[in-house]
Short mmCIF file of C-alpha atoms and ligand atoms in Angstrom, two decimals:
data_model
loop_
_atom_site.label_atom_id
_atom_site.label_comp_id
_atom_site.label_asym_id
_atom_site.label_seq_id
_atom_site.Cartn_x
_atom_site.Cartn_y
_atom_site.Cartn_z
CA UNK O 258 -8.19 19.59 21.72
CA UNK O 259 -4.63 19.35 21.03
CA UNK O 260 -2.35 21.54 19.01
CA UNK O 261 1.05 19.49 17.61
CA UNK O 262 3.92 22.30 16.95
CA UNK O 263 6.51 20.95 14.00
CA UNK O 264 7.54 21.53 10.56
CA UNK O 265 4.45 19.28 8.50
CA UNK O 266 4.53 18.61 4.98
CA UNK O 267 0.97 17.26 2.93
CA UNK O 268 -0.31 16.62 -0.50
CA UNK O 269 -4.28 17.88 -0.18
CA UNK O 270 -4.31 18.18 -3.96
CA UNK O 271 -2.26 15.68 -6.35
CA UNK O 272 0.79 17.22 -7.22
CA UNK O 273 0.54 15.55 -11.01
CA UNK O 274 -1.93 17.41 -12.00
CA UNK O 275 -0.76 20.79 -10.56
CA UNK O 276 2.53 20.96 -8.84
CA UNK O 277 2.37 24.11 -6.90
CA UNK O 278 -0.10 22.56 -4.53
CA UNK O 279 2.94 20.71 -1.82
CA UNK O 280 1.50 22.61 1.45
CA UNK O 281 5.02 22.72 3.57
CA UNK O 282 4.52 24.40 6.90
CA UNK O 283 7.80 25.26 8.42
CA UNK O 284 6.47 26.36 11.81
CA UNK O 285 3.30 23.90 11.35
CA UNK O 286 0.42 23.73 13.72
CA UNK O 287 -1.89 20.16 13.67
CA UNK O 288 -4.86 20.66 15.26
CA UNK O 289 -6.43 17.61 16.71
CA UNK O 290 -10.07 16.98 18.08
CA UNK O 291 -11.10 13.95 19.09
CA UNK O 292 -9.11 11.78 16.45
CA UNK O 293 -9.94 14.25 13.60
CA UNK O 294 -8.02 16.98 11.76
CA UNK O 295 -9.29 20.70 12.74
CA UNK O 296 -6.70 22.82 11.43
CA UNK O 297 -3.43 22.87 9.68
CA UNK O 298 -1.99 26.19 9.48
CA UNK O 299 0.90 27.80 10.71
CA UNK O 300 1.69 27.49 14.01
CA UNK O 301 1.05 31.18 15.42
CA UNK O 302 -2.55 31.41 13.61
CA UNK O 303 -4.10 28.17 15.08
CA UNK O 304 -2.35 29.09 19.01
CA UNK O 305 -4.28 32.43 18.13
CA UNK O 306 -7.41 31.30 17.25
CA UNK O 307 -7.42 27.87 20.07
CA UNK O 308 -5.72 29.60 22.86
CA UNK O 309 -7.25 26.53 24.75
CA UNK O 310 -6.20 23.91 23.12
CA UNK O 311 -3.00 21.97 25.05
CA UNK O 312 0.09 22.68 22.80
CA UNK O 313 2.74 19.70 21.88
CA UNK O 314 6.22 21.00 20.92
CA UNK O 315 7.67 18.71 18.28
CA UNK O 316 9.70 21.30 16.76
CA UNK O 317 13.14 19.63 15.14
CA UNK O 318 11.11 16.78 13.36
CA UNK O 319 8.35 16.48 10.47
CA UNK O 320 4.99 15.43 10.72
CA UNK O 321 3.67 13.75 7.53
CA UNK O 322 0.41 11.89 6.61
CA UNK O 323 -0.08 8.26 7.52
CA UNK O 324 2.00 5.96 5.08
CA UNK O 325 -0.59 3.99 3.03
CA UNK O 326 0.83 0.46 1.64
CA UNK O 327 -1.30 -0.44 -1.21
CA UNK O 328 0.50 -3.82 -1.85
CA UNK O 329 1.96 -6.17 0.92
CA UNK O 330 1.29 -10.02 2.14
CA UNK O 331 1.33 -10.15 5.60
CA UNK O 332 2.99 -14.19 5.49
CA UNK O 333 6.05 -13.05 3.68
CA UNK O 334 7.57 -11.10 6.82
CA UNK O 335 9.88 -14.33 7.79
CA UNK O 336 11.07 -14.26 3.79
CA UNK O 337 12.19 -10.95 2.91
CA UNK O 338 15.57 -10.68 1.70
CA UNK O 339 15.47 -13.75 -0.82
CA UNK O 340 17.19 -12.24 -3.62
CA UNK O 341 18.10 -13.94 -6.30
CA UNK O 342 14.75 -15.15 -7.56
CA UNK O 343 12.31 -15.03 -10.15
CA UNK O 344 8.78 -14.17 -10.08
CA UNK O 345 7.74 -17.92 -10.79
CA UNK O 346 11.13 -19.92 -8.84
CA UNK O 347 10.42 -17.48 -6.00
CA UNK O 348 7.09 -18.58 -5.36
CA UNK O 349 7.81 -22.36 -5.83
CA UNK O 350 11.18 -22.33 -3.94
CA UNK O 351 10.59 -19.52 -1.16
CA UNK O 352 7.08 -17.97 -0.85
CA UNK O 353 4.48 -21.12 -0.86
CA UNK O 354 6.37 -23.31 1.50
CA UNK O 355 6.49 -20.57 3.72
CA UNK O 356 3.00 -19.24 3.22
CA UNK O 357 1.84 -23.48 3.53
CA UNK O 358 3.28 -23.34 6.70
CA UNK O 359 0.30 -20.56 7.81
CA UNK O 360 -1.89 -23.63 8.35
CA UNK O 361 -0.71 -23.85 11.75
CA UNK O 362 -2.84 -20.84 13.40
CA UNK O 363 -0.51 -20.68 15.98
CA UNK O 364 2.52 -19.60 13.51
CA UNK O 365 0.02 -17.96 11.53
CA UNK O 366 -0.96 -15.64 15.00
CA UNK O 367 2.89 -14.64 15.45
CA UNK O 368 3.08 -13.89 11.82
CA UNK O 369 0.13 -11.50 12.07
CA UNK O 370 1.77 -9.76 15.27
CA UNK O 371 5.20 -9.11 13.54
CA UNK O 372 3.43 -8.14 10.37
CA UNK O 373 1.43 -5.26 11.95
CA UNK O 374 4.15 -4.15 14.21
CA UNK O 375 6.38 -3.79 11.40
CA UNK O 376 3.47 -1.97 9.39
CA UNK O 377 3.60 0.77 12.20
CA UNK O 378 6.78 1.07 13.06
CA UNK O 379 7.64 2.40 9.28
CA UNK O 380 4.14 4.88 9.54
CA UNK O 381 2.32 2.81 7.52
CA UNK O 382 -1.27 3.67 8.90
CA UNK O 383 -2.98 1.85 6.23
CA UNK O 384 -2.50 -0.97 3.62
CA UNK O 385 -4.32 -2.99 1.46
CA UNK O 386 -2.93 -6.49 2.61
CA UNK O 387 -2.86 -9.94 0.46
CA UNK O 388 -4.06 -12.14 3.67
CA UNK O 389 -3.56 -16.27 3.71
CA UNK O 390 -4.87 -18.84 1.95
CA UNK O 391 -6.20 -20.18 5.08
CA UNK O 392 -9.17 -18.12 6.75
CA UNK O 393 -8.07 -18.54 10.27
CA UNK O 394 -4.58 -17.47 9.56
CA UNK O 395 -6.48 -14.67 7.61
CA UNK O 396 -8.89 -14.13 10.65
CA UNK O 397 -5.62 -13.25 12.72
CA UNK O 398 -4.03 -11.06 10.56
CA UNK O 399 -7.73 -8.96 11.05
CA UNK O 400 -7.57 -9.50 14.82
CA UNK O 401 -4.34 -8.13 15.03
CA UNK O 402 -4.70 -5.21 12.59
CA UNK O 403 -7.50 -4.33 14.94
CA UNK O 404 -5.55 -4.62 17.96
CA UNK O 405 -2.79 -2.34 16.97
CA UNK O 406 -5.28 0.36 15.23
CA UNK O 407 -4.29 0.15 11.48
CA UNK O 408 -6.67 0.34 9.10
CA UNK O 409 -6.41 -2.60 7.14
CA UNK O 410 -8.29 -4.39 4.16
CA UNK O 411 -7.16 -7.65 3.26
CA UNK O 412 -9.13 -11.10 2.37
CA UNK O 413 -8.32 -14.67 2.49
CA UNK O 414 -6.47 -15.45 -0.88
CA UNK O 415 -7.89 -17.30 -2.97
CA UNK O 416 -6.37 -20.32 -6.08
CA UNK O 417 -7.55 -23.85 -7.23
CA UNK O 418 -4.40 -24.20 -9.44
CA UNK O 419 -0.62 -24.63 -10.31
CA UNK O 420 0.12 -24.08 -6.13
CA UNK O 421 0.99 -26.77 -3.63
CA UNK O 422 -2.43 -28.39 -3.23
CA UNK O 423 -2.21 -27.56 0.96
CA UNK O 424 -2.89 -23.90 -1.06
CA UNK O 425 -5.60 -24.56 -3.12
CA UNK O 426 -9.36 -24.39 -2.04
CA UNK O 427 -12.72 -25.02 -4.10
CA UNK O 428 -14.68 -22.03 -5.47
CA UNK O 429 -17.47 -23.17 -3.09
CA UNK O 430 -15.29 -23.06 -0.25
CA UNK O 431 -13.97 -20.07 -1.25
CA UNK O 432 -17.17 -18.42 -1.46
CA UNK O 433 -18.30 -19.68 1.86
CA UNK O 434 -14.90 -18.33 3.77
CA UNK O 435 -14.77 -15.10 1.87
CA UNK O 436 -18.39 -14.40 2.91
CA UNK O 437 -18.09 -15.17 6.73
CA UNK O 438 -14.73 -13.29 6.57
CA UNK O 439 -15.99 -10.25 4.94
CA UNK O 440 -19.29 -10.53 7.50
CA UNK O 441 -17.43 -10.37 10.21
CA UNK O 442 -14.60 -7.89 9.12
CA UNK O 443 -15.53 -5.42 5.97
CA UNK O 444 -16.49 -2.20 7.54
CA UNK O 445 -15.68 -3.30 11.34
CA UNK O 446 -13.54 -0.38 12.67
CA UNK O 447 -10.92 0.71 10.70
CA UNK O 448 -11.34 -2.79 8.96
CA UNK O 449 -12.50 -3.83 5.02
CA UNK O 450 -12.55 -6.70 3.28
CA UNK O 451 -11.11 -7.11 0.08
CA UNK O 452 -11.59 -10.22 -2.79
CA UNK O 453 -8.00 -11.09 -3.24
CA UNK O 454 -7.56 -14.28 -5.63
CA UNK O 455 -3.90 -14.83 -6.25
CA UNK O 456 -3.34 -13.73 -9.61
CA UNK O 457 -5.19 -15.05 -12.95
CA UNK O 458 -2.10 -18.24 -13.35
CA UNK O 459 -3.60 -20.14 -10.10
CA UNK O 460 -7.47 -19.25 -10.56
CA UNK O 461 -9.51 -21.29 -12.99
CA UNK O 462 -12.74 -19.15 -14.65
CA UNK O 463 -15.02 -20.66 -11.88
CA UNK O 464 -12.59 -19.32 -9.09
CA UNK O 465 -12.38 -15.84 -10.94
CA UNK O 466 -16.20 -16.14 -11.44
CA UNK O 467 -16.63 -16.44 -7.57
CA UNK O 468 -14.51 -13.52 -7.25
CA UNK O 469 -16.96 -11.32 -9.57
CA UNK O 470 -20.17 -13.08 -8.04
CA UNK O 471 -18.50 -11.85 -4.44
CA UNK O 472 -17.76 -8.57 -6.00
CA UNK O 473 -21.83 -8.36 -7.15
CA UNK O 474 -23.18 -9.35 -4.04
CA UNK O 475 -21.71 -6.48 -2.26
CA UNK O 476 -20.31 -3.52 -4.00
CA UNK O 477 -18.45 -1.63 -1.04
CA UNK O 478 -16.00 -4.67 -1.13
CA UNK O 479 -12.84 -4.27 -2.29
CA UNK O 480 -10.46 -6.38 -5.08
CA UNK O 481 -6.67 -7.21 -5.52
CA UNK O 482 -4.48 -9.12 -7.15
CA UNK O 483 -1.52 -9.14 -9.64
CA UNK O 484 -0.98 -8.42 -12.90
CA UNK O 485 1.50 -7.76 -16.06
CA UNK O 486 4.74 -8.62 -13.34
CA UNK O 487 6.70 -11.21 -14.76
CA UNK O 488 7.26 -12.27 -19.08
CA UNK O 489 6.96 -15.87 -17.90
CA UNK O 490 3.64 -15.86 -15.66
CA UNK O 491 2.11 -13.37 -18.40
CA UNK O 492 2.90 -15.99 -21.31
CA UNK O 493 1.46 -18.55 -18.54
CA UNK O 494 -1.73 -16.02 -18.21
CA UNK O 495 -2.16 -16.01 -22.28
CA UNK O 496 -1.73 -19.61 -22.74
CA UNK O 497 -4.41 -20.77 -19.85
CA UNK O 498 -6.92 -18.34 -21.00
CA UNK O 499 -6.53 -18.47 -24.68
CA UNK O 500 -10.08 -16.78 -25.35
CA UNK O 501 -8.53 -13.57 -23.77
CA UNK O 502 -6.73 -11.04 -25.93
CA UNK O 503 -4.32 -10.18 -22.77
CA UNK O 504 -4.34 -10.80 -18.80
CA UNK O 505 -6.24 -7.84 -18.12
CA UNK O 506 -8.86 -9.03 -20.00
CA UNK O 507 -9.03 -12.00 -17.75
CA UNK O 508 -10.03 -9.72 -15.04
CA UNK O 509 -12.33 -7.63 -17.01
CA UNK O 510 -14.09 -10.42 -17.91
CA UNK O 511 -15.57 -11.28 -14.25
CA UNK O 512 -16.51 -8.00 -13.52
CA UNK O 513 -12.82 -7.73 -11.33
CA UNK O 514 -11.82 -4.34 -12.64
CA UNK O 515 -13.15 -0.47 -11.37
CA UNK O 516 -12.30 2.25 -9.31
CA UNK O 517 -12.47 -0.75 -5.99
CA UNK O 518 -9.77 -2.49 -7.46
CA UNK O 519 -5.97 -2.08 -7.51
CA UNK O 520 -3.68 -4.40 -9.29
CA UNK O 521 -0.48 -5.14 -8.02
CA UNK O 522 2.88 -4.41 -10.36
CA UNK O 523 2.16 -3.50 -14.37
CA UNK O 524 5.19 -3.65 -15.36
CA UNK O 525 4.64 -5.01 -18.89
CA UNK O 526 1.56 -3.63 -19.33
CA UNK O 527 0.45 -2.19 -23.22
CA UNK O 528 -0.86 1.84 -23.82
CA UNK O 529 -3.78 -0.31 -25.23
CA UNK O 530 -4.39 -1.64 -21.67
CA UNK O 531 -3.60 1.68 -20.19
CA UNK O 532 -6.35 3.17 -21.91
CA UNK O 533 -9.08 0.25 -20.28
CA UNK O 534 -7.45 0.57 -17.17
CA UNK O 535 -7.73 4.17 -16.81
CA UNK O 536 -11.48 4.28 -18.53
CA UNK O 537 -12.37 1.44 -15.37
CA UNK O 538 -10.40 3.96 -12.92
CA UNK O 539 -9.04 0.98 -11.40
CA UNK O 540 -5.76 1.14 -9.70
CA UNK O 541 -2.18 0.33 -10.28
CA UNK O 542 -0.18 -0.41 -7.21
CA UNK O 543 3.35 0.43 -8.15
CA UNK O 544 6.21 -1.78 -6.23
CA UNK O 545 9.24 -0.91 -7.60
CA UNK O 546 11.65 -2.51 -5.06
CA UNK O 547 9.88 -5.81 -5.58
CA UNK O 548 10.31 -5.28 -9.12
CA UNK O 549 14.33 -4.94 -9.24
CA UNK O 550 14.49 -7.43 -6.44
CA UNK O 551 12.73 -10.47 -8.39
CA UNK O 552 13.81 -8.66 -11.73
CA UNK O 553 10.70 -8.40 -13.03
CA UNK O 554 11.25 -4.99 -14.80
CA UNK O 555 11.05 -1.24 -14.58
CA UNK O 556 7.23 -0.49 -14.18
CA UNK O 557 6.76 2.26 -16.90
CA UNK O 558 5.34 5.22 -14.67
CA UNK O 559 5.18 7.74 -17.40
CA UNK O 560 3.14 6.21 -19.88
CA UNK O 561 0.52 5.46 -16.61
CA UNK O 562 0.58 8.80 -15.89
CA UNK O 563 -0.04 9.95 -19.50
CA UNK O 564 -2.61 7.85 -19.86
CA UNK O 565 -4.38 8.75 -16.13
CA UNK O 566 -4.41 5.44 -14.62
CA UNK O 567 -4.60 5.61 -10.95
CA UNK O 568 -1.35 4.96 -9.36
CA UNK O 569 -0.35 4.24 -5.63
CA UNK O 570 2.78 2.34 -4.32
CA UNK O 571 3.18 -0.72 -2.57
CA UNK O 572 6.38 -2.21 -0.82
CA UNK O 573 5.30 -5.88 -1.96
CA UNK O 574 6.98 -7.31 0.92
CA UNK O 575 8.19 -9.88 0.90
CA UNK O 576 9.19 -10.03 -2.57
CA UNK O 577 9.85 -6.12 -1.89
CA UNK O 578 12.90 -5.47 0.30
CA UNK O 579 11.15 -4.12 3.61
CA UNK O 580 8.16 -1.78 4.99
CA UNK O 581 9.61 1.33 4.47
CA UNK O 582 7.17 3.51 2.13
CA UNK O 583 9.81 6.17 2.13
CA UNK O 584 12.24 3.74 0.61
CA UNK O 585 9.76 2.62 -1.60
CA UNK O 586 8.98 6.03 -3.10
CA UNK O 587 13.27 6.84 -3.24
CA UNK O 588 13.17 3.33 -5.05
CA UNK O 589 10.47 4.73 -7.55
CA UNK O 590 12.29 8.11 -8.16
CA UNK O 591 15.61 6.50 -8.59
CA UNK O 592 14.10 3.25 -10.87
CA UNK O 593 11.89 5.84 -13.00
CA UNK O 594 15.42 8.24 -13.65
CA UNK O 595 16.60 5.61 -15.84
CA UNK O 596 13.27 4.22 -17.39
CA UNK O 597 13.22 3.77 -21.00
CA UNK O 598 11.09 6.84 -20.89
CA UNK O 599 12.39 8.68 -18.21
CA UNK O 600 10.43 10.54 -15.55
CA UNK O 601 11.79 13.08 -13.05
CA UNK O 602 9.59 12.32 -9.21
CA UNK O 603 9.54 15.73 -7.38
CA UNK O 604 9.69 15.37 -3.79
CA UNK O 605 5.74 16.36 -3.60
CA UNK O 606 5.16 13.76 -6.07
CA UNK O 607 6.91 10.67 -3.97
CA UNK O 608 4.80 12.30 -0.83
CA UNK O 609 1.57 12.06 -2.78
CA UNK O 610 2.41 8.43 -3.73
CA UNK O 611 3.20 7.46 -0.53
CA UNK O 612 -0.19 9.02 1.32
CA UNK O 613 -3.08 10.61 -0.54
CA UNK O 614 -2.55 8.34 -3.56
CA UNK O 615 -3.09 4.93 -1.70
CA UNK O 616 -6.19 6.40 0.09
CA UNK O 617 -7.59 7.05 -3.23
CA UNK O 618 -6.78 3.73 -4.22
CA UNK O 619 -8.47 2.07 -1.44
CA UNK O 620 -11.44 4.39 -1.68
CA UNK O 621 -10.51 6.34 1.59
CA UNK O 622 -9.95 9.56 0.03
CA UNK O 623 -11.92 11.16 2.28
CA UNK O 624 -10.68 9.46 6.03
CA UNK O 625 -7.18 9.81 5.63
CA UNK O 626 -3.91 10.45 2.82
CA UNK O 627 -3.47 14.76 4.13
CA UNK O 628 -4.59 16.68 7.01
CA UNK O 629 -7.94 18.73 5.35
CA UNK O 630 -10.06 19.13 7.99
CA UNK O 631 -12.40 16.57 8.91
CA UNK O 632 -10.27 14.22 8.06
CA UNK O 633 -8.88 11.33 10.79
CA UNK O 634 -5.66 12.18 12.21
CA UNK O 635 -3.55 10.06 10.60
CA UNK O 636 -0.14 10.91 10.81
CA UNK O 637 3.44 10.03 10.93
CA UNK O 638 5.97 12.00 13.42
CA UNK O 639 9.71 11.78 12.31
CA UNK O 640 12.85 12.92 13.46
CA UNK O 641 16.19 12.81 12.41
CA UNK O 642 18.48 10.92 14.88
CA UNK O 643 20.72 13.46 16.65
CA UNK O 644 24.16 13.50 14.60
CA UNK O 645 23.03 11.50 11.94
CA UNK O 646 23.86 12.26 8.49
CA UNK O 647 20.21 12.96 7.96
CA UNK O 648 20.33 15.67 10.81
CA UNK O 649 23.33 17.17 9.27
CA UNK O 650 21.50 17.81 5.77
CA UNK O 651 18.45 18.97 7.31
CA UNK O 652 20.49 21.51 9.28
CA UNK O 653 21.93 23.06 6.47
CA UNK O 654 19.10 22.55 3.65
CA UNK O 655 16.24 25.84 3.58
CA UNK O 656 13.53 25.27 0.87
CA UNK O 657 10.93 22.81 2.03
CA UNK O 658 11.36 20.15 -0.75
CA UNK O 659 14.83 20.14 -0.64
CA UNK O 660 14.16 18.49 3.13
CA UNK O 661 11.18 16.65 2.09
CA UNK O 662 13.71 14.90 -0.27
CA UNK O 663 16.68 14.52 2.02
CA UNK O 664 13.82 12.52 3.98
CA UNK O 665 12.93 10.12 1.51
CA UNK O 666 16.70 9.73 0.69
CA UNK O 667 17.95 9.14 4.43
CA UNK O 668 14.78 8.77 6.67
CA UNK O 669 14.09 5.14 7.63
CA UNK O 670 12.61 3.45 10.50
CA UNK O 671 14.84 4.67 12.94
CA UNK O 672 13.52 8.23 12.88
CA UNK O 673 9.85 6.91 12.89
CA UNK O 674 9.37 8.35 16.80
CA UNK O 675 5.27 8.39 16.97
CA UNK O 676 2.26 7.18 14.68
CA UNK O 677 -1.44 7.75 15.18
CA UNK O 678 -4.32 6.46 13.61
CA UNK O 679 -7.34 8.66 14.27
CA UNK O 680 -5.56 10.45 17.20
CA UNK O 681 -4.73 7.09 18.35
CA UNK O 682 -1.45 5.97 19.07
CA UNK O 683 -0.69 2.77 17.39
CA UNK O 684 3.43 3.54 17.38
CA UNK O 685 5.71 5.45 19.68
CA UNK O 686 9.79 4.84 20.02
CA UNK O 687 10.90 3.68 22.99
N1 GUN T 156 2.10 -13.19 -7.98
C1 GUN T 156 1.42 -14.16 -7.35
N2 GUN T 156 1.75 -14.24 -6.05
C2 GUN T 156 2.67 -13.29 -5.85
C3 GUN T 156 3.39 -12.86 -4.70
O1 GUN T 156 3.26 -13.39 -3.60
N3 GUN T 156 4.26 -11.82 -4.87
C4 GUN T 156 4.42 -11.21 -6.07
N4 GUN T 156 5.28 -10.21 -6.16
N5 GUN T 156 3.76 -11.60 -7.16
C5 GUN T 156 2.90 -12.62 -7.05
ZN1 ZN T 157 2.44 -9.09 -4.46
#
């Protein structure tokens, strides 16, 4: 049993729907037993009641919930930072060639290692991952995940259209991969498998169908893709479906929508689908640096909230800028400021988006997102680098959320010093 001494801020309950609940503990105590949450109280209460268990003094840093990543593809890690793009240039020019070149397993392996490295060097614990369009390349993203500890669903992607052919596979071939994949990996560890066609533009109706039938056949398996990102690939959507009213209904209408699926982006996305959305409890997975980056739009998070659609956040990488989840929720307070219907993130809030709301999303509400007992211990340690501007805030800032947002303002990788999955370590700074 082991008893983790710091300052620990958690969302148990969501912070939307009553924002009192932020738990800050200033003198924190984590208790730990074997890999799950015991306790979180303050300090002095759990030393009194476990005078056994073997204390860890992390005093001067923050321990938060595992980041949760509910939107990132693990072959873009060798193309972040092309700005300048498009939804649709970027994927011709940029993203395909580079994901084409995950044929090679051997690149593909490499890929996978500096994907999940990066995952836990930011704190992400857990993301929901777009894979390859090749199964072995998607195979070692799984292997690797595993390796390191992360729990991570992801699936082979799947098209039969408008790609580079090397991309494209045949709805019986990509029922046959998905299958084996999901055999071997859904429910494996800290492992799921999720259905994960490309978006609605490169899937005919029998590759979508395969999706649903997939979906049918076993209904712990998760879904992703994209939708509403870009004015161009929606019009694109419209035109190749033209018995759909809108792209959503594309999805609805193989059975792709629910509480085990979580669509990437929304950013031009009607109240009309809001309300279908939020009646199927399926998720929106907000990624609001991807959306400046590729100019694709501000995502409006207020009328999603109004109408109670699910919402997590997602650092889209790497049409997102990088892995940090604490950027990513900064990027969605400062984005949502200036909305055309503005909304003011409290510090709780971008904490809640950033853990407990991506667990939800991925149906792991109950294994990880805050530290209620019972839970896995999941958790991010971070500490401001001595002499940093960050350290000089915290030192003079009191009330807890006025640190909790000097964090997601200044904190980035650097100050990530340990991460655990399940007790496990899966991170520490050299
Ligand atoms: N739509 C289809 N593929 C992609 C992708 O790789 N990134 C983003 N942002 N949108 C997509
Ligand atoms: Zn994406």
């Amino acid at each position: 049993m082991e008893l983790l001494r710091s300052t620990i801020f958690h969302t148990p309950n969501n912070p939307f729907r009553s924002p009192d609940t932020f738990v800050a503990l200033e003198d924190g105590g984590l208790l730990i037993t074997e890999g799950r949450v015991t306790g979180c109280a303050d300090y002095s209460t759990l030393r009194t009641t476990h005078p056994d268990a073997v204390v860890r003094d992390l005093r001067g840093g923050f321990i938060v919930p595992g980041l949760v990543d509910a939107h990132v593809h693990f072959p873009q890690v060798r193309i972040i930072g092309g700005l300048g793009y498009s939804l649709l240039d970027w994927l011709e020019q940029l993203t395909l060639p580079e994901e084409a070149r995950l044929a090679d397993v051997t690149y593909a392996s490499a890929i996978a290692g500096e994907f999940v490295n990066a995952l836990a060097a930011h704190g992400t614990t857990t993301a929901l991952v777009f894979g390859s369009h090749f199964a072995p390349a998607t195979t070692a993203l799984f292997e690797a995940a595993e390796k390191r500890g992360l729990r991570v669903f992801s699936g082979l992607v799947l098209s039969d259209r408008l790609m580079r052919p090397e991309l494209h596979q045949s709805p019986d071939s990509a029922w046959r991969e998905s299958k084996a994949l999901a055999e071997r990996f859904h429910g494996n560890g800290r492992l799921g498998y999720a259905v994960t066609p490309r978006f609605a533009l490169s899937c005919s109706e029998a590759m979508l169908e395969v999706c649903g039938a997939l979906l049918r056949d076993d209904a712990t398996l998760r879904f992703t893709s994209h939708i509403n990102e870009n004015p161009r690939e929606i019009e694109e959507v419209e035109r190749l479906f033209a018995g759909a009213s809108d792209y959503l209904e594309v999805y609805e209408r193989f059975g792709l929508t629910g509480p085990n699926s979580v669509l990437a982006h929304s950013v031009h996305t009607t109240n009309e689908q809001l309300v279908r959305l939020a009646t199927s409890r399926t998720s929106i997975a907000h990624c609001p640096c991807s959306n400046a980056s590729l100019g694709s739009g501000v995502m409006p998070m207020k009328r999603h909230l109004d109408h109670g659609v699910p919402l997590a956040l997602g650092t889209d990488v790497g049409g997102g800028t990088g892995f940090g989840m604490m950027k990513e929720a900064l990027q969605a307070y400062l984005q949502q400021r200036v909305a055309a219907e503005p909304f003011t993130l409290t510090p709780a809030q971008m904490l809640y988006l950033a853990t407990r709301a991506g667990a939800e999303a991925l149906g792991l509400g109950n294994q990880t997102g805050d530290f209620t007992s019972g839970k896995a211990a999941d958790f991010v340690y971070l500490k401001p680098v001595a002499g940093s501007v960050l350290d000089g805030v915290l030192k003079h800032t009191e009330a807890p959320e006025r640190k909790l947002a000097a964090l997601f303002t200044l904190a980035g990788a650097e100050c990530v010093r340990e991460v655990r999955v399940a007790g496990d370590l899966v991170f520490h700074a050299a």
